[in-house]
mmCIF file of C-alpha atoms and ligand atoms in Angstrom:
data_model
loop_
_atom_site.group_PDB
_atom_site.id
_atom_site.type_symbol
_atom_site.label_atom_id
_atom_site.label_comp_id
_atom_site.label_asym_id
_atom_site.label_seq_id
_atom_site.Cartn_x
_atom_site.Cartn_y
_atom_site.Cartn_z
ATOM 1 C CA MET A 26 -36.127 -17.646 5.458
ATOM 2 C CA LYS A 27 -32.902 -18.819 6.992
ATOM 3 C CA LYS A 28 -31.390 -17.015 9.960
ATOM 4 C CA ARG A 29 -27.619 -16.983 9.530
ATOM 5 C CA TYR A 30 -24.893 -17.061 12.150
ATOM 6 C CA LEU A 31 -21.274 -16.060 11.586
ATOM 7 C CA LEU A 32 -19.112 -18.131 13.917
ATOM 8 C CA ALA A 33 -15.814 -18.116 12.020
ATOM 9 C CA PRO A 34 -12.420 -16.999 13.368
ATOM 10 C CA GLY A 35 -12.701 -13.805 11.325
ATOM 11 C CA PRO A 36 -14.619 -11.982 10.186
ATOM 12 C CA THR A 37 -16.653 -12.074 13.380
ATOM 13 C CA PRO A 38 -20.110 -10.614 14.198
ATOM 14 C CA VAL A 39 -20.441 -6.846 14.678
ATOM 15 C CA PRO A 40 -22.476 -5.427 17.595
ATOM 16 C CA ASP A 41 -25.462 -3.179 16.828
ATOM 17 C CA GLN A 42 -23.800 -0.151 18.431
ATOM 18 C CA ALA A 43 -21.008 -0.319 15.867
ATOM 19 C CA LEU A 44 -23.318 -1.095 12.938
ATOM 20 C CA LEU A 45 -25.417 1.975 13.747
ATOM 21 C CA ALA A 46 -22.389 4.240 14.206
ATOM 22 C CA MET A 47 -20.998 3.100 10.853
ATOM 23 C CA ALA A 48 -24.316 3.823 9.128
ATOM 24 C CA ALA A 49 -24.025 7.549 9.951
ATOM 25 C CA PRO A 50 -23.207 9.926 7.078
ATOM 26 C CA ILE A 51 -19.482 10.252 6.377
ATOM 27 C CA ILE A 52 -17.781 13.188 8.020
ATOM 28 C CA HIS A 53 -14.693 14.772 6.521
ATOM 29 C CA HIS A 54 -11.487 13.480 8.061
ATOM 30 C CA ARG A 55 -9.690 16.826 8.380
ATOM 31 C CA THR A 56 -12.221 18.275 10.816
ATOM 32 C CA PRO A 57 -12.421 18.771 14.583
ATOM 33 C CA GLN A 58 -15.341 16.264 14.679
ATOM 34 C CA PHE A 59 -13.253 13.469 13.226
ATOM 35 C CA SER A 60 -10.167 14.408 15.257
ATOM 36 C CA GLU A 61 -12.233 13.950 18.406
ATOM 37 C CA VAL A 62 -13.400 10.473 17.327
ATOM 38 C CA PHE A 63 -9.837 9.579 16.393
ATOM 39 C CA ARG A 64 -8.316 10.828 19.639
ATOM 40 C CA GLU A 65 -10.744 8.868 21.793
ATOM 41 C CA THR A 66 -10.286 5.753 19.670
ATOM 42 C CA ALA A 67 -6.490 5.943 19.781
ATOM 43 C CA ASP A 68 -6.603 6.258 23.595
ATOM 44 C CA LEU A 69 -8.926 3.276 23.977
ATOM 45 C CA LEU A 70 -6.665 1.199 21.734
ATOM 46 C CA LYS A 71 -3.781 1.714 24.168
ATOM 47 C CA TYR A 72 -5.975 0.277 26.910
ATOM 48 C CA VAL A 73 -6.708 -2.869 24.884
ATOM 49 C CA PHE A 74 -3.057 -3.247 23.790
ATOM 50 C CA GLN A 75 -1.979 -2.686 27.430
ATOM 51 C CA THR A 76 0.678 -0.207 26.355
ATOM 52 C CA LYS A 77 1.799 3.375 26.844
ATOM 53 C CA GLN A 78 3.001 3.435 23.240
ATOM 54 C CA ASP A 79 0.996 4.805 20.341
ATOM 55 C CA VAL A 80 -1.145 2.249 18.543
ATOM 56 C CA LEU A 81 -1.119 3.039 14.824
ATOM 57 C CA ILE A 82 -4.359 2.569 12.869
ATOM 58 C CA LEU A 83 -3.826 1.513 9.258
ATOM 59 C CA ALA A 84 -6.384 1.128 6.471
ATOM 60 C CA ALA A 85 -5.498 -2.470 5.605
ATOM 61 C CA SER A 86 -6.326 -6.006 6.635
ATOM 62 C CA GLY A 87 -4.143 -7.464 9.381
ATOM 63 C CA THR A 88 -1.516 -8.620 6.914
ATOM 64 C CA GLY A 89 -0.847 -4.956 6.085
ATOM 65 C CA ALA A 90 0.532 -4.420 9.587
ATOM 66 C CA MET A 91 2.527 -7.656 9.327
ATOM 67 C CA GLU A 92 4.167 -6.377 6.146
ATOM 68 C CA GLY A 93 4.478 -2.872 7.586
ATOM 69 C CA SER A 94 6.343 -4.232 10.584
ATOM 70 C CA ILE A 95 8.914 -5.988 8.399
ATOM 71 C CA VAL A 96 9.554 -3.016 6.114
ATOM 72 C CA ASN A 97 9.762 -0.498 8.944
ATOM 73 C CA LEU A 98 12.137 -2.476 11.145
ATOM 74 C CA TYR A 99 14.517 -4.318 8.851
ATOM 75 C CA SER A 100 16.844 -3.967 5.881
ATOM 76 C CA PRO A 101 17.384 -6.466 3.070
ATOM 77 C CA GLY A 102 19.894 -9.067 4.230
ATOM 78 C CA ASP A 103 18.848 -8.863 7.904
ATOM 79 C CA GLU A 104 18.295 -12.204 9.618
ATOM 80 C CA VAL A 105 15.137 -13.176 11.498
ATOM 81 C CA VAL A 106 13.821 -16.291 13.214
ATOM 82 C CA VAL A 107 10.301 -17.243 12.137
ATOM 83 C CA VAL A 108 8.096 -19.613 14.112
ATOM 84 C CA ASN A 109 6.144 -21.513 11.474
ATOM 85 C CA GLY A 110 3.409 -23.519 13.150
ATOM 86 C CA GLY A 111 0.689 -22.895 10.580
ATOM 87 C CA LYS A 112 -0.510 -20.668 7.737
ATOM 88 C CA PHE A 113 0.095 -17.399 9.553
ATOM 89 C CA GLY A 114 3.554 -18.316 10.815
ATOM 90 C CA GLU A 115 4.406 -19.243 7.251
ATOM 91 C CA ARG A 116 3.142 -15.799 6.193
ATOM 92 C CA TRP A 117 5.690 -14.051 8.462
ATOM 93 C CA GLY A 118 8.435 -15.923 6.650
ATOM 94 C CA LYS A 119 7.052 -15.294 3.179
ATOM 95 C CA ILE A 120 6.768 -11.549 3.768
ATOM 96 C CA SER A 121 10.308 -11.458 5.198
ATOM 97 C CA GLU A 122 11.686 -13.309 2.188
ATOM 98 C CA ALA A 123 9.777 -11.041 -0.204
ATOM 99 C CA TYR A 124 11.825 -8.124 1.202
ATOM 100 C CA GLY A 125 15.147 -9.966 1.017
ATOM 101 C CA LEU A 126 15.493 -10.913 4.671
ATOM 102 C CA LYS A 127 17.216 -14.172 5.539
ATOM 103 C CA VAL A 128 14.800 -16.414 7.424
ATOM 104 C CA HIS A 129 15.800 -19.061 9.952
ATOM 105 C CA TRP A 130 12.669 -21.199 10.044
ATOM 106 C CA ILE A 131 11.506 -23.007 13.158
ATOM 107 C CA THR A 132 8.941 -25.513 11.968
ATOM 108 C CA VAL A 133 6.378 -26.510 14.555
ATOM 109 C CA GLU A 134 3.982 -29.386 14.058
ATOM 110 C CA TRP A 135 0.485 -28.004 13.350
ATOM 111 C CA GLY A 136 -1.522 -27.893 16.572
ATOM 112 C CA LYS A 137 1.541 -27.572 18.793
ATOM 113 C CA ALA A 138 3.067 -24.524 20.483
ATOM 114 C CA VAL A 139 6.712 -23.647 19.921
ATOM 115 C CA ASP A 140 9.119 -24.729 22.655
ATOM 116 C CA PRO A 141 10.856 -21.568 23.988
ATOM 117 C CA ALA A 142 14.091 -23.577 24.352
ATOM 118 C CA VAL A 143 14.090 -24.151 20.596
ATOM 119 C CA VAL A 144 13.775 -20.403 19.980
ATOM 120 C CA LYS A 145 16.602 -19.684 22.415
ATOM 121 C CA LYS A 146 18.786 -22.250 20.653
ATOM 122 C CA ALA A 147 18.015 -20.711 17.249
ATOM 123 C CA LEU A 148 19.083 -17.281 18.555
ATOM 124 C CA ASP A 149 22.237 -18.690 20.151
ATOM 125 C CA GLU A 150 23.166 -20.392 16.881
ATOM 126 C CA ASN A 151 22.301 -17.342 14.782
ATOM 127 C CA PRO A 152 23.567 -14.415 16.828
ATOM 128 C CA LYS A 153 22.954 -12.011 13.954
ATOM 129 C CA ALA A 154 19.195 -12.688 14.024
ATOM 130 C CA LYS A 155 17.441 -9.394 14.783
ATOM 131 C CA GLY A 156 13.925 -10.648 15.282
ATOM 132 C CA VAL A 157 11.654 -13.462 16.400
ATOM 133 C CA LEU A 158 8.383 -13.457 14.452
ATOM 134 C CA VAL A 159 5.514 -15.439 15.925
ATOM 135 C CA GLN A 160 1.734 -15.629 16.400
ATOM 136 C CA ALA A 161 0.137 -15.243 19.834
ATOM 137 C CA SER A 162 -2.634 -17.455 18.501
ATOM 138 C CA GLU A 163 -2.030 -19.413 15.280
ATOM 139 C CA THR A 164 -5.587 -19.270 13.990
ATOM 140 C CA SER A 165 -5.044 -21.945 11.333
ATOM 141 C CA THR A 166 -4.311 -24.588 13.988
ATOM 142 C CA THR A 167 -6.003 -22.982 17.039
ATOM 143 C CA ALA A 168 -2.779 -23.294 19.078
ATOM 144 C CA ALA A 169 -1.369 -20.486 21.271
ATOM 145 C CA HIS A 170 2.382 -19.825 21.437
ATOM 146 C CA PRO A 171 4.093 -18.945 24.778
ATOM 147 C CA ILE A 172 4.613 -15.208 24.256
ATOM 148 C CA LYS A 173 5.631 -14.352 27.820
ATOM 149 C CA GLU A 174 8.454 -16.910 27.730
ATOM 150 C CA LEU A 175 9.607 -15.732 24.302
ATOM 151 C CA ALA A 176 9.681 -12.116 25.471
ATOM 152 C CA ALA A 177 11.980 -13.122 28.332
ATOM 153 C CA ILE A 178 14.392 -14.576 25.748
ATOM 154 C CA THR A 179 14.500 -11.591 23.360
ATOM 155 C CA LYS A 180 14.468 -8.918 26.066
ATOM 156 C CA ASP A 181 18.227 -8.616 26.623
ATOM 157 C CA ARG A 182 19.324 -9.270 23.042
ATOM 158 C CA ASP A 183 19.624 -6.968 20.063
ATOM 159 C CA CYS A 184 16.535 -8.702 18.762
ATOM 160 C CA LEU A 185 12.848 -7.803 18.580
ATOM 161 C CA LEU A 186 9.905 -9.984 19.543
ATOM 162 C CA ILE A 187 7.308 -9.345 16.831
ATOM 163 C CA VAL A 188 3.927 -10.787 17.677
ATOM 164 C CA ASP A 189 0.977 -11.295 15.357
ATOM 165 C CA GLY A 190 -1.758 -10.854 17.931
ATOM 166 C CA ILE A 191 -4.538 -10.758 15.358
ATOM 167 C CA THR A 192 -6.546 -13.378 17.280
ATOM 168 C CA GLY A 193 -4.779 -12.698 20.574
ATOM 169 C CA VAL A 194 -5.289 -9.021 21.459
ATOM 170 C CA GLY A 195 -8.670 -8.663 23.173
ATOM 171 C CA VAL A 196 -8.981 -12.446 23.564
ATOM 172 C CA PHE A 197 -6.418 -13.303 26.254
ATOM 173 C CA ASP A 198 -3.844 -11.470 28.321
ATOM 174 C CA LEU A 199 -0.934 -10.053 26.267
ATOM 175 C CA PRO A 200 0.388 -7.162 28.351
ATOM 176 C CA MET A 201 2.709 -5.638 25.780
ATOM 177 C CA ASP A 202 4.731 -3.311 28.016
ATOM 178 C CA GLU A 203 4.851 -5.598 31.049
ATOM 179 C CA TRP A 204 6.102 -8.630 29.132
ATOM 180 C CA GLY A 205 8.367 -6.744 26.747
ATOM 181 C CA ILE A 206 6.660 -7.471 23.441
ATOM 182 C CA ASP A 207 8.364 -5.209 20.868
ATOM 183 C CA VAL A 208 5.772 -5.195 18.127
ATOM 184 C CA LEU A 209 2.148 -6.174 18.565
ATOM 185 C CA VAL A 210 -0.099 -6.415 15.529
ATOM 186 C CA SER A 211 -3.861 -6.866 15.336
ATOM 187 C CA GLY A 212 -6.774 -6.475 12.949
ATOM 188 C CA SER A 213 -10.337 -5.214 13.060
ATOM 189 C CA GLN A 214 -12.328 -8.294 12.042
ATOM 190 C CA LYS A 215 -11.419 -10.591 14.950
ATOM 191 C CA ALA A 216 -11.731 -9.681 18.646
ATOM 192 C CA PHE A 217 -12.293 -6.003 17.790
ATOM 193 C CA MET A 218 -15.781 -6.977 16.544
ATOM 194 C CA LEU A 219 -15.589 -4.823 13.397
ATOM 195 C CA PRO A 220 -15.809 -5.516 9.678
ATOM 196 C CA PRO A 221 -12.468 -6.242 7.945
ATOM 197 C CA GLY A 222 -10.386 -3.249 6.872
ATOM 198 C CA LEU A 223 -8.290 -1.940 9.767
ATOM 199 C CA ALA A 224 -4.921 -3.076 11.048
ATOM 200 C CA PHE A 225 -3.387 -1.962 14.338
ATOM 201 C CA VAL A 226 0.228 -1.989 15.451
ATOM 202 C CA ALA A 227 2.204 -0.775 18.461
ATOM 203 C CA LEU A 228 6.003 -0.609 18.790
ATOM 204 C CA SER A 229 8.210 -0.601 21.903
ATOM 205 C CA GLU A 230 10.970 2.020 22.337
ATOM 206 C CA LYS A 231 13.447 -0.652 21.271
ATOM 207 C CA ALA A 232 11.463 -1.274 18.077
ATOM 208 C CA TRP A 233 11.282 2.464 17.280
ATOM 209 C CA LYS A 234 15.119 2.483 17.429
ATOM 210 C CA PHE A 235 15.212 -0.278 14.802
ATOM 211 C CA GLN A 236 12.869 1.862 12.727
ATOM 212 C CA GLU A 237 15.478 4.625 12.477
ATOM 213 C CA THR A 238 17.980 2.490 10.582
ATOM 214 C CA ALA A 239 15.734 0.080 8.641
ATOM 215 C CA LYS A 240 16.207 0.350 4.894
ATOM 216 C CA CYS A 241 13.521 -1.837 3.331
ATOM 217 C CA PRO A 242 11.620 0.064 0.644
ATOM 218 C CA ARG A 243 8.327 1.467 1.919
ATOM 219 C CA PHE A 244 5.835 4.170 1.175
ATOM 220 C CA TYR A 245 2.231 3.607 2.321
ATOM 221 C CA PHE A 246 3.173 1.727 5.485
ATOM 222 C CA ASP A 247 5.551 4.312 6.914
ATOM 223 C CA TYR A 248 5.245 3.992 10.681
ATOM 224 C CA LYS A 249 7.244 7.144 11.438
ATOM 225 C CA LYS A 250 4.929 9.213 9.277
ATOM 226 C CA GLU A 251 1.874 7.549 10.832
ATOM 227 C CA ARG A 252 3.105 8.224 14.346
ATOM 228 C CA LYS A 253 3.668 11.878 13.507
ATOM 229 C CA ASN A 254 0.108 12.155 12.153
ATOM 230 C CA LEU A 255 -1.322 10.267 15.118
ATOM 231 C CA LYS A 256 -0.016 13.023 17.400
ATOM 232 C CA ASP A 257 -2.258 15.380 15.403
ATOM 233 C CA ASN A 258 -5.221 12.975 15.766
ATOM 234 C CA THR A 259 -5.229 11.844 12.178
ATOM 235 C CA THR A 260 -3.584 9.448 9.752
ATOM 236 C CA ALA A 261 -1.109 10.139 6.939
ATOM 237 C CA TYR A 262 -3.620 9.295 4.203
ATOM 238 C CA THR A 263 -7.431 9.245 4.172
ATOM 239 C CA PRO A 264 -8.478 7.188 7.197
ATOM 240 C CA ALA A 265 -11.255 4.583 7.017
ATOM 241 C CA VAL A 266 -13.653 7.075 8.628
ATOM 242 C CA SER A 267 -16.627 4.738 9.069
ATOM 243 C CA LEU A 268 -14.575 1.851 10.426
ATOM 244 C CA ILE A 269 -12.837 4.104 12.925
ATOM 245 C CA THR A 270 -16.225 5.476 14.013
ATOM 246 C CA GLY A 271 -17.384 1.878 14.550
ATOM 247 C CA LEU A 272 -14.130 1.010 16.296
ATOM 248 C CA ARG A 273 -14.740 3.665 18.919
ATOM 249 C CA GLU A 274 -18.056 1.970 19.784
ATOM 250 C CA CYS A 275 -16.487 -1.490 19.992
ATOM 251 C CA LEU A 276 -13.649 -0.238 22.166
ATOM 252 C CA LYS A 277 -16.156 1.439 24.478
ATOM 253 C CA LEU A 278 -17.929 -1.907 24.839
ATOM 254 C CA ILE A 279 -14.623 -3.575 25.761
ATOM 255 C CA LYS A 280 -13.820 -0.828 28.266
ATOM 256 C CA GLU A 281 -17.301 -1.087 29.806
ATOM 257 C CA GLU A 282 -17.027 -4.844 30.216
ATOM 258 C CA GLY A 283 -13.438 -4.475 31.453
ATOM 259 C CA LEU A 284 -10.496 -6.052 29.653
ATOM 260 C CA TYR A 285 -10.038 -8.809 32.228
ATOM 261 C CA ASN A 286 -13.737 -9.674 32.093
ATOM 262 C CA VAL A 287 -13.431 -9.856 28.306
ATOM 263 C CA PHE A 288 -10.587 -12.355 28.747
ATOM 264 C CA GLY A 289 -12.697 -14.245 31.305
ATOM 265 C CA ARG A 290 -15.625 -14.466 28.889
ATOM 266 C CA HIS A 291 -13.392 -15.822 26.125
ATOM 267 C CA ASP A 292 -11.913 -18.335 28.549
ATOM 268 C CA ARG A 293 -15.349 -19.589 29.616
ATOM 269 C CA LEU A 294 -16.594 -19.895 26.038
ATOM 270 C CA ALA A 295 -13.400 -21.667 24.970
ATOM 271 C CA ARG A 296 -13.533 -24.161 27.837
ATOM 272 C CA ALA A 297 -17.203 -24.868 27.135
ATOM 273 C CA THR A 298 -16.457 -25.502 23.468
ATOM 274 C CA ARG A 299 -13.570 -27.837 24.281
ATOM 275 C CA ALA A 300 -15.690 -29.757 26.792
ATOM 276 C CA ALA A 301 -18.508 -30.062 24.259
ATOM 277 C CA CYS A 302 -16.162 -31.380 21.579
ATOM 278 C CA ALA A 303 -14.660 -33.908 23.976
ATOM 279 C CA ALA A 304 -18.171 -35.057 24.947
ATOM 280 C CA MET A 305 -19.027 -35.489 21.258
ATOM 281 C CA GLY A 306 -15.898 -37.605 20.826
ATOM 282 C CA LEU A 307 -14.185 -35.051 18.565
ATOM 283 C CA LYS A 308 -10.405 -35.082 18.954
ATOM 284 C CA ALA A 309 -8.786 -31.694 19.591
ATOM 285 C CA LEU A 310 -6.208 -30.403 17.139
ATOM 286 C CA ALA A 311 -4.303 -28.384 19.751
ATOM 287 C CA PRO A 312 -4.901 -30.177 23.066
ATOM 288 C CA ASP A 313 -1.670 -29.038 24.752
ATOM 289 C CA ALA A 314 -1.819 -25.320 23.982
ATOM 290 C CA PRO A 315 -5.360 -24.435 22.963
ATOM 291 C CA SER A 316 -6.047 -20.819 22.031
ATOM 292 C CA ASN A 317 -9.095 -19.134 23.550
ATOM 293 C CA ALA A 318 -9.896 -17.635 20.121
ATOM 294 C CA ALA A 319 -11.071 -20.803 18.383
ATOM 295 C CA THR A 320 -11.180 -24.561 18.869
ATOM 296 C CA GLY A 321 -10.003 -26.910 16.142
ATOM 297 C CA VAL A 322 -11.181 -30.520 16.120
ATOM 298 C CA PHE A 323 -10.716 -33.423 13.726
ATOM 299 C CA VAL A 324 -13.931 -34.477 12.021
ATOM 300 C CA PRO A 325 -14.788 -38.145 12.671
ATOM 301 C CA GLU A 326 -13.409 -40.859 10.415
ATOM 302 C CA GLY A 327 -15.616 -41.264 7.361
ATOM 303 C CA VAL A 328 -16.980 -37.703 7.462
ATOM 304 C CA ASP A 329 -15.821 -35.267 4.763
ATOM 305 C CA GLY A 330 -14.868 -32.079 6.637
ATOM 306 C CA GLY A 331 -15.223 -29.910 3.554
ATOM 307 C CA LYS A 332 -18.774 -31.090 2.964
ATOM 308 C CA LEU A 333 -19.577 -30.716 6.661
ATOM 309 C CA VAL A 334 -18.502 -27.040 6.693
ATOM 310 C CA LYS A 335 -20.506 -26.399 3.507
ATOM 311 C CA TYR A 336 -23.567 -28.157 4.902
ATOM 312 C CA LEU A 337 -23.356 -26.163 8.141
ATOM 313 C CA ARG A 338 -23.081 -22.918 6.189
ATOM 314 C CA ASP A 339 -25.594 -23.469 3.384
ATOM 315 C CA GLU A 340 -28.193 -25.739 4.952
ATOM 316 C CA VAL A 341 -27.983 -25.090 8.697
ATOM 317 C CA GLY A 342 -27.003 -21.418 8.319
ATOM 318 C CA VAL A 343 -23.976 -21.506 10.610
ATOM 319 C CA THR A 344 -20.647 -20.378 9.151
ATOM 320 C CA MET A 345 -17.590 -22.005 10.715
ATOM 321 C CA ALA A 346 -14.143 -22.674 9.283
ATOM 322 C CA GLY A 347 -12.554 -25.826 7.959
ATOM 323 C CA GLY A 348 -8.881 -26.647 7.572
ATOM 324 C CA GLN A 349 -6.154 -25.446 5.215
ATOM 325 C CA ASP A 350 -3.314 -27.244 3.424
ATOM 326 C CA HIS A 351 -2.796 -30.789 4.737
ATOM 327 C CA LEU A 352 -5.693 -30.357 7.171
ATOM 328 C CA LYS A 353 -8.137 -29.451 4.403
ATOM 329 C CA GLY A 354 -11.297 -31.544 4.779
ATOM 330 C CA LYS A 355 -10.018 -33.006 8.046
ATOM 331 C CA ILE A 356 -10.846 -30.398 10.677
ATOM 332 C CA LEU A 357 -13.508 -28.019 11.862
ATOM 333 C CA ARG A 358 -12.622 -24.730 13.567
ATOM 334 C CA ILE A 359 -15.235 -23.331 15.924
ATOM 335 C CA ALA A 360 -14.645 -19.675 16.705
ATOM 336 C CA HIS A 361 -15.419 -18.073 20.044
ATOM 337 C CA LEU A 362 -13.874 -14.624 19.793
ATOM 338 C CA GLY A 363 -15.229 -11.129 19.567
ATOM 339 C CA TYR A 364 -18.910 -10.360 19.883
ATOM 340 C CA VAL A 365 -19.843 -13.829 21.123
ATOM 341 C CA ASP A 366 -21.467 -15.123 24.255
ATOM 342 C CA THR A 367 -23.100 -18.179 25.799
ATOM 343 C CA PHE A 368 -25.758 -18.860 23.200
ATOM 344 C CA ASP A 369 -23.422 -18.562 20.237
ATOM 345 C CA ILE A 370 -21.647 -21.602 21.662
ATOM 346 C CA ILE A 371 -24.933 -23.450 22.134
ATOM 347 C CA ILE A 372 -25.795 -22.728 18.504
ATOM 348 C CA SER A 373 -22.402 -23.946 17.268
ATOM 349 C CA ILE A 374 -22.460 -27.162 19.216
ATOM 350 C CA ALA A 375 -26.103 -27.972 18.485
ATOM 351 C CA ALA A 376 -25.477 -27.296 14.790
ATOM 352 C CA ILE A 377 -22.449 -29.602 14.756
ATOM 353 C CA GLU A 378 -24.412 -32.398 16.442
ATOM 354 C CA MET A 379 -27.145 -32.092 13.832
ATOM 355 C CA ALA A 380 -24.785 -31.813 10.854
ATOM 356 C CA LEU A 381 -22.783 -34.846 12.004
ATOM 357 C CA ALA A 382 -25.994 -36.840 12.379
ATOM 358 C CA LYS A 383 -27.007 -35.836 8.852
ATOM 359 C CA ALA A 384 -23.551 -36.925 7.652
ATOM 360 C CA GLY A 385 -24.310 -40.412 8.944
ATOM 361 C CA HIS A 386 -22.230 -40.195 12.094
ATOM 362 C CA LYS A 387 -23.729 -41.745 15.227
ATOM 363 C CA VAL A 388 -24.661 -38.830 17.493
ATOM 364 C CA GLN A 389 -26.358 -38.680 20.858
ATOM 365 C CA PHE A 390 -28.193 -35.356 20.657
ATOM 366 C CA GLY A 391 -27.543 -32.988 23.532
ATOM 367 C CA LYS A 392 -24.363 -34.622 24.740
ATOM 368 C CA GLY A 393 -22.127 -31.832 23.458
ATOM 369 C CA VAL A 394 -24.643 -29.112 24.296
ATOM 370 C CA GLY A 395 -25.026 -30.451 27.848
ATOM 371 C CA ALA A 396 -21.269 -30.517 28.417
ATOM 372 C CA ALA A 397 -21.053 -26.915 27.214
ATOM 373 C CA GLN A 398 -23.907 -25.824 29.487
ATOM 374 C CA GLU A 399 -22.101 -27.242 32.533
ATOM 375 C CA ILE A 400 -19.377 -24.633 31.955
ATOM 376 C CA LEU A 401 -21.369 -21.822 30.375
ATOM 377 C CA ILE A 402 -23.563 -21.561 33.480
ATOM 378 C CA GLU A 403 -20.512 -20.248 35.373
ATOM 379 C CA GLY A 404 -21.179 -16.931 33.650
ATOM 380 C CA TYR A 405 -24.430 -16.307 35.569
ATOM 381 C CA LYS A 406 -25.214 -15.239 39.132
HETATM 382 C C1 PLP B 522 -6.845 -13.419 10.323
HETATM 383 C C2 PLP B 522 -5.410 -13.526 10.662
HETATM 384 C C3 PLP B 522 -4.398 -12.912 9.896
HETATM 385 C C4 PLP B 522 -4.650 -12.259 8.583
HETATM 386 O O1 PLP B 522 -5.336 -11.169 8.648
HETATM 387 P P1 PLP B 522 -5.964 -10.509 7.344
HETATM 388 O O2 PLP B 522 -6.828 -9.525 8.006
HETATM 389 O O3 PLP B 522 -6.700 -11.590 6.592
HETATM 390 O O4 PLP B 522 -4.875 -9.925 6.565
HETATM 391 C C5 PLP B 522 -3.097 -13.000 10.315
HETATM 392 N N1 PLP B 522 -2.767 -13.676 11.422
HETATM 393 C C6 PLP B 522 -3.684 -14.295 12.173
HETATM 394 C C7 PLP B 522 -3.238 -15.040 13.374
HETATM 395 C C8 PLP B 522 -5.031 -14.250 11.814
HETATM 396 O O5 PLP B 522 -5.944 -14.882 12.559
#
């Protein structure tokens, strides 16, 4: 027997309450029973998104809401500024180009956050740009972009701030209405502690105005139609009944803990992981703007990162993530978002110490674990 642990930046572990709720027999979606589940879930989502706006629930992975946000808000030929600091930033640009938008790319070195002054300059130089597309947390590099500062720049322009908060919402503070985020996207399999399959998106009043004139072709992801159905406590097409039933349980857990305590827990776990990596001599990939969703570190010289991730998964039983593109084989990404707590971090760090030792790297056992414990203990009375 091998006990397995899922400590990747998505999908993330699912709490028992949600697993049990999702195991219940399917109920029909056009019934008062389902409407009640849906209504409660939709209300709780507003709490987590920190918005008065409707949060649409789509049967899709997170990318579905990224694509939906482009096709509902823009027309072919429209100009947008895309912050490309990793795989997901690149995805914003690729989707935009697929629908005939003109993209002004801001390339950010992997592991760094975008400089708000650079975004402001791009908008000043391209006054026709009608959007800034960015990640709150660029999961591929584990860096966090300065969303509050970006919102201050787009606020008074005829330009939307569109934020992929797929590993941001429910991890750290992103008060949509207070900061003036126009579109906030998330997905089920990250901080929402659910299996993959749901995407969430909320639009500001300003964004809904863009929706009225946008001409990109669309059918399934029609936000206006979804909003109309949401008012009747349902979705336009068959909703993912089981996932939504599980979502209600996960959102209740978040509400019970309190959103700010959820952020505090993520912050403690993230700091402990960073301290442990530093103690193990592992260099951080995003030292200046680390995201509280996951920590990326370079694997030591002479260690094959790809083999390390495989060894951790297949032999040790701990699933983490490696790197993509030019960072393939060079980094390890340790997730600490969603249904995770103190001892998930201990497992991660202990597993890394052991796997590195097996890879022939000189390791002093307990050094990383001890550094993590120094911070993790803050979580107890
Ligand atoms: C996981 C992730 C996505 C992609 O979501 P899918 O559910 O795989 O479509 C997009 N952006 C970020 C920042 C992510 O972490």
